[in-house]
CSV table of C-alpha atoms in Angstrom, one decimal:
chain,number,residue,atom,x,y,z
E,1,MET,CA,-7.9,216.5,88.8
E,2,ASN,CA,-10.5,218.7,91.0
E,3,LEU,CA,-8.8,221.8,89.4
E,4,ASN,CA,-9.4,220.2,86.4
E,5,LEU,CA,-13.3,219.0,86.5
E,6,PHE,CA,-14.3,222.9,88.3
E,7,ASP,CA,-12.4,224.9,85.0
E,8,GLN,CA,-15.1,224.7,82.2
E,9,PHE,CA,-17.7,226.8,85.5
E,10,LEU,CA,-14.5,229.4,85.2
E,11,VAL,CA,-16.2,233.0,84.4
E,12,PRO,CA,-13.9,233.5,81.2
E,13,LYS,CA,-11.6,236.5,81.2
E,14,LEU,CA,-10.0,238.2,78.6
E,15,PHE,CA,-7.2,241.2,79.4
E,16,GLY,CA,-8.6,241.1,83.1
E,17,MET,CA,-12.4,241.6,81.9
E,18,SER,CA,-14.6,239.1,82.6
E,19,LEU,CA,-16.6,237.5,78.9
E,20,LEU,CA,-19.8,237.1,80.4
E,21,ILE,CA,-22.2,239.9,79.3
E,22,PRO,CA,-20.2,238.7,76.0
E,23,ALA,CA,-20.8,235.5,75.9
E,24,MET,CA,-24.9,236.1,76.9
E,25,LEU,CA,-24.9,238.7,73.9
E,26,LEU,CA,-23.9,236.2,71.2
E,27,THR,CA,-27.7,233.8,71.8
E,28,THR,CA,-28.7,236.1,70.6
E,29,LEU,CA,-27.1,235.8,67.0
E,30,LEU,CA,-28.8,232.3,67.5
E,31,ILE,CA,-32.8,234.6,66.8
E,32,TYR,CA,-33.4,234.4,63.1
E,33,ASN,CA,-34.4,237.8,62.3
E,34,PRO,CA,-37.4,237.8,59.4
E,35,GLN,CA,-36.9,239.6,56.5
E,36,ASP,CA,-39.6,242.9,54.9
E,37,ARG,CA,-41.4,240.3,52.5
E,38,TRP,CA,-44.3,238.9,51.4
E,39,LEU,CA,-44.2,235.2,51.9
E,40,SER,CA,-42.2,234.4,55.2
E,41,ASN,CA,-39.9,231.4,54.8
E,42,PRO,CA,-40.9,228.4,56.8
E,43,LEU,CA,-38.4,229.1,59.7
E,44,THR,CA,-39.9,232.6,60.1
E,45,THR,CA,-43.1,230.5,60.5
E,46,LEU,CA,-41.6,228.2,62.7
E,47,GLN,CA,-39.8,230.4,65.3
E,48,ALA,CA,-43.5,232.5,65.1
E,49,TRP,CA,-45.7,229.1,66.3
E,50,LEU,CA,-43.2,228.0,68.6
E,51,ILE,CA,-43.3,231.4,70.5
E,52,ALA,CA,-46.9,231.6,70.4
E,53,LYS,CA,-47.3,228.3,71.3
E,54,THR,CA,-44.8,228.6,74.3
E,55,THR,CA,-46.9,232.0,75.4
E,56,LYS,CA,-49.7,230.5,75.5
E,57,GLN,CA,-48.7,228.0,77.9
E,58,ILE,CA,-46.7,230.8,80.0
E,59,MET,CA,-49.5,232.6,80.2
E,60,SER,CA,-52.3,230.1,80.6
E,61,PRO,CA,-52.6,230.4,84.1
E,62,VAL,CA,-51.9,234.0,84.7
E,63,ASN,CA,-54.9,236.2,84.8
E,64,LYS,CA,-55.4,239.2,81.8
E,65,PRO,CA,-53.9,242.0,84.1
E,66,GLY,CA,-50.4,239.7,84.3
E,67,HIS,CA,-51.0,239.5,80.7
E,68,LYS,CA,-48.4,242.4,80.2
E,69,TRP,CA,-45.7,239.8,81.5
E,70,SER,CA,-45.7,237.9,78.2
E,71,LEU,CA,-43.1,240.0,76.4
E,72,MET,CA,-40.6,239.6,79.1
E,73,LEU,CA,-41.3,235.9,80.6
E,74,ILE,CA,-41.0,235.2,76.6
E,75,SER,CA,-37.9,236.5,76.1
E,76,LEU,CA,-35.6,235.2,79.2
E,77,LEU,CA,-37.1,231.9,78.4
E,78,THR,CA,-35.9,232.8,75.0
E,79,MET,CA,-32.8,234.0,76.7
E,80,LEU,CA,-32.3,230.9,79.1
E,81,ILE,CA,-32.5,228.2,76.7
E,82,LEU,CA,-30.0,230.2,73.9
E,83,ASN,CA,-27.8,230.8,77.0
E,84,ASN,CA,-28.1,226.8,78.5
E,85,LEU,CA,-27.7,225.1,74.8
E,86,LEU,CA,-24.6,227.6,74.5
E,87,GLY,CA,-22.8,225.8,77.3
E,88,LEU,CA,-23.1,222.2,75.2
E,89,LEU,CA,-20.8,223.4,72.3
E,90,PRO,CA,-16.7,222.4,72.5
E,91,TYR,CA,-15.2,225.3,73.7
E,92,THR,CA,-18.3,227.4,74.8
E,93,PHE,CA,-18.7,228.3,78.2
E,94,THR,CA,-22.3,228.4,79.7
E,95,PRO,CA,-23.6,231.4,81.6
E,96,THR,CA,-26.2,229.9,83.5
E,97,THR,CA,-24.3,227.7,85.4
E,98,GLN,CA,-23.1,230.7,87.3
E,99,LEU,CA,-25.8,230.8,90.7
E,100,SER,CA,-24.8,234.5,91.1
E,101,MET,CA,-26.0,235.0,87.0
E,102,ASN,CA,-29.1,233.2,88.0
E,103,MET,CA,-30.0,235.0,91.6
E,104,ALA,CA,-29.8,238.6,89.2
E,105,LEU,CA,-32.1,237.1,87.0
E,106,ALA,CA,-34.7,235.8,90.0
E,107,LEU,CA,-34.3,237.6,92.6
E,108,PRO,CA,-35.6,241.2,90.8
E,109,LEU,CA,-38.2,239.2,88.6
E,110,TRP,CA,-39.9,237.3,92.3
E,111,LEU,CA,-39.6,240.6,94.1
E,112,ALA,CA,-41.3,242.1,90.9
E,113,THR,CA,-43.9,239.6,91.6
E,114,VAL,CA,-44.2,240.4,95.3
E,115,LEU,CA,-44.6,244.6,94.6
E,116,ILE,CA,-47.5,244.1,92.8
E,117,GLY,CA,-49.5,242.3,95.1
E,118,LEU,CA,-48.9,244.2,98.0
E,119,ARG,CA,-50.2,247.1,96.2
E,120,ASN,CA,-52.8,246.2,94.4
E,121,LYS,CA,-54.2,243.9,97.0
E,122,PRO,CA,-52.5,244.1,100.4
E,123,ALA,CA,-54.8,242.2,102.5
E,124,SER,CA,-54.9,239.1,99.6
E,125,SER,CA,-51.0,238.9,99.5
E,126,LEU,CA,-50.4,239.0,103.8
E,127,ALA,CA,-53.2,236.5,103.7
E,128,HIS,CA,-51.4,234.2,102.1
E,129,LEU,CA,-48.8,233.8,105.1
E,130,LEU,CA,-51.5,232.2,107.3
E,131,PRO,CA,-53.8,229.8,105.9
E,132,GLU,CA,-57.9,230.1,107.1
E,133,GLY,CA,-58.4,228.3,110.4
E,134,THR,CA,-55.3,228.4,111.7
E,135,PRO,CA,-55.9,227.8,115.3
E,136,THR,CA,-54.3,230.1,117.8
E,137,PRO,CA,-50.9,228.5,118.9
E,138,LEU,CA,-50.0,228.0,115.8
E,139,ILE,CA,-50.0,231.5,114.2
E,140,PRO,CA,-46.4,232.4,115.0
E,141,ILE,CA,-44.9,230.1,113.6
E,142,LEU,CA,-47.0,229.3,110.4
E,143,ILE,CA,-46.3,233.0,109.7
E,144,LEU,CA,-42.9,232.5,110.3
E,145,ILE,CA,-42.9,229.4,107.9
E,146,GLU,CA,-44.9,230.7,105.1
E,147,THR,CA,-42.4,234.0,105.5
E,148,ILE,CA,-39.3,231.8,105.4
E,149,SER,CA,-41.3,229.6,102.0
E,150,LEU,CA,-42.1,233.4,100.1
E,151,LEU,CA,-38.1,234.5,100.9
E,152,ILE,CA,-37.0,231.9,99.9
E,153,ARG,CA,-38.5,231.0,96.3
E,154,PRO,CA,-35.3,233.4,94.1
E,155,ILE,CA,-32.8,231.0,96.3
E,156,ALA,CA,-34.9,228.1,94.6
E,157,LEU,CA,-34.9,229.6,91.8
E,158,ALA,CA,-31.3,230.4,90.9
E,159,VAL,CA,-30.3,227.1,92.9
E,160,ARG,CA,-32.6,224.5,90.7
E,161,LEU,CA,-30.9,225.9,87.9
E,162,THR,CA,-27.6,225.9,88.6
E,163,ALA,CA,-27.3,223.0,90.3
E,164,ASN,CA,-28.8,220.9,87.1
E,165,LEU,CA,-26.8,223.0,84.6
E,166,THR,CA,-24.0,221.9,86.6
E,167,ALA,CA,-24.6,218.1,87.6
E,168,GLY,CA,-25.3,217.7,83.9
E,169,HIS,CA,-22.1,219.2,82.8
E,170,LEU,CA,-19.9,217.3,85.3
E,171,LEU,CA,-21.6,213.9,84.1
E,172,MET,CA,-20.5,214.7,80.5
E,173,HIS,CA,-16.8,215.4,81.3
E,174,LEU,CA,-16.5,212.3,83.8
E,175,ILE,CA,-18.0,210.2,80.8
E,176,SER,CA,-16.1,212.0,77.5
E,177,THR,CA,-12.3,211.3,80.1
E,178,ALA,CA,-13.5,207.8,80.7
E,179,ALA,CA,-14.1,207.4,76.8
E,180,LEU,CA,-10.7,209.2,76.2
E,181,ASN,CA,-8.8,207.0,78.5
E,182,LEU,CA,-10.6,203.4,77.5
E,183,VAL,CA,-9.7,204.0,74.0
E,184,THR,CA,-6.0,202.6,74.3
E,185,THR,CA,-7.5,199.7,76.1
E,186,SER,CA,-10.5,198.4,75.7
E,187,THR,CA,-12.1,199.6,71.8
E,188,LEU,CA,-16.3,197.9,72.8
E,189,LEU,CA,-15.8,200.1,76.8
E,190,ALA,CA,-14.8,203.1,74.7
E,191,GLY,CA,-17.6,202.5,72.0
E,192,LEU,CA,-20.2,201.7,74.5
E,193,THR,CA,-19.4,204.7,76.7
E,194,LEU,CA,-19.6,206.6,73.9
E,195,SER,CA,-23.0,205.7,73.4
E,196,ILE,CA,-23.8,206.6,76.7
E,197,LEU,CA,-22.1,210.2,76.3
E,198,ALA,CA,-24.1,210.2,73.2
E,199,LEU,CA,-27.6,210.0,75.3
E,200,LEU,CA,-26.5,212.1,77.9
E,201,MET,CA,-26.3,214.8,75.7
E,202,LEU,CA,-29.2,214.5,74.4
E,203,LEU,CA,-30.9,214.3,77.8
E,204,GLU,CA,-28.6,217.4,78.4
E,205,ILE,CA,-30.2,219.1,75.3
E,206,ALA,CA,-33.8,218.3,76.8
E,207,VAL,CA,-32.4,218.7,80.5
E,208,ALA,CA,-31.5,222.8,79.4
E,209,MET,CA,-35.3,223.4,77.8
E,210,ILE,CA,-37.0,221.9,80.4
E,211,GLN,CA,-35.0,223.4,83.1
E,212,ALA,CA,-35.9,227.5,81.3
E,213,TYR,CA,-39.3,226.5,80.9
E,214,VAL,CA,-40.0,225.6,84.3
E,215,PHE,CA,-38.2,228.5,85.9
E,216,THR,CA,-40.4,230.6,83.4
E,217,LEU,CA,-43.3,229.2,84.5
E,218,LEU,CA,-42.6,229.2,88.0
E,219,LEU,CA,-42.6,233.0,87.4
E,220,SER,CA,-45.6,233.0,85.8
E,221,LEU,CA,-47.3,231.5,88.4
E,222,TYR,CA,-46.0,233.8,91.5
E,223,LEU,CA,-47.1,236.2,89.2
E,224,GLN,CA,-50.7,235.0,89.8
E,225,GLU,CA,-50.7,234.9,93.0
E,226,ASN,CA,-49.9,238.4,93.0
E,227,VAL,CA,-52.4,240.0,90.4
């Protein structure tokens, strides 16, 4: 049972080669590519409106020098949303349930924000490690605590995304298995279980988008502290 339950999180392979990168690139096909026309269709207009509103929302806490990151952050958000939603389709694989992949996204971007702060305003960046007015005996302890909290940020980003998606997929798998087993014993309970599964599916769609937004928003807040 445990083996079958967690098999959905194994990276699929073809001829011994990992399909993680092709699965990520597959989501780019879902992005509508506008054609060269005088008048845009409703889908293009809706896509441009969503991108503009989301970019404005994410970059609102960031100072003007940090707005050069807007293209990178909105691209990251789009990739995360599409990859999160990909796993909700039947017979598909969710790349963002892999902690290694999420760490590979979180660590370099977090490190880039820290290095930008150390380059642009080193005194202000280091001052975050020691709150103003700290008693002298507590200075070494607070510096250690603040340093640990700073270093744990990329781990928290990756673990939050992985844990939320993994928990939702496991719950859907358990409820769908229960519904399948109840079909032969109680049709009423099976129908009730399927209704719960449908509601959970809607919840997972919302979680997939919210977690991608939270991941990107936290990166923009880290950027705001260093620009």
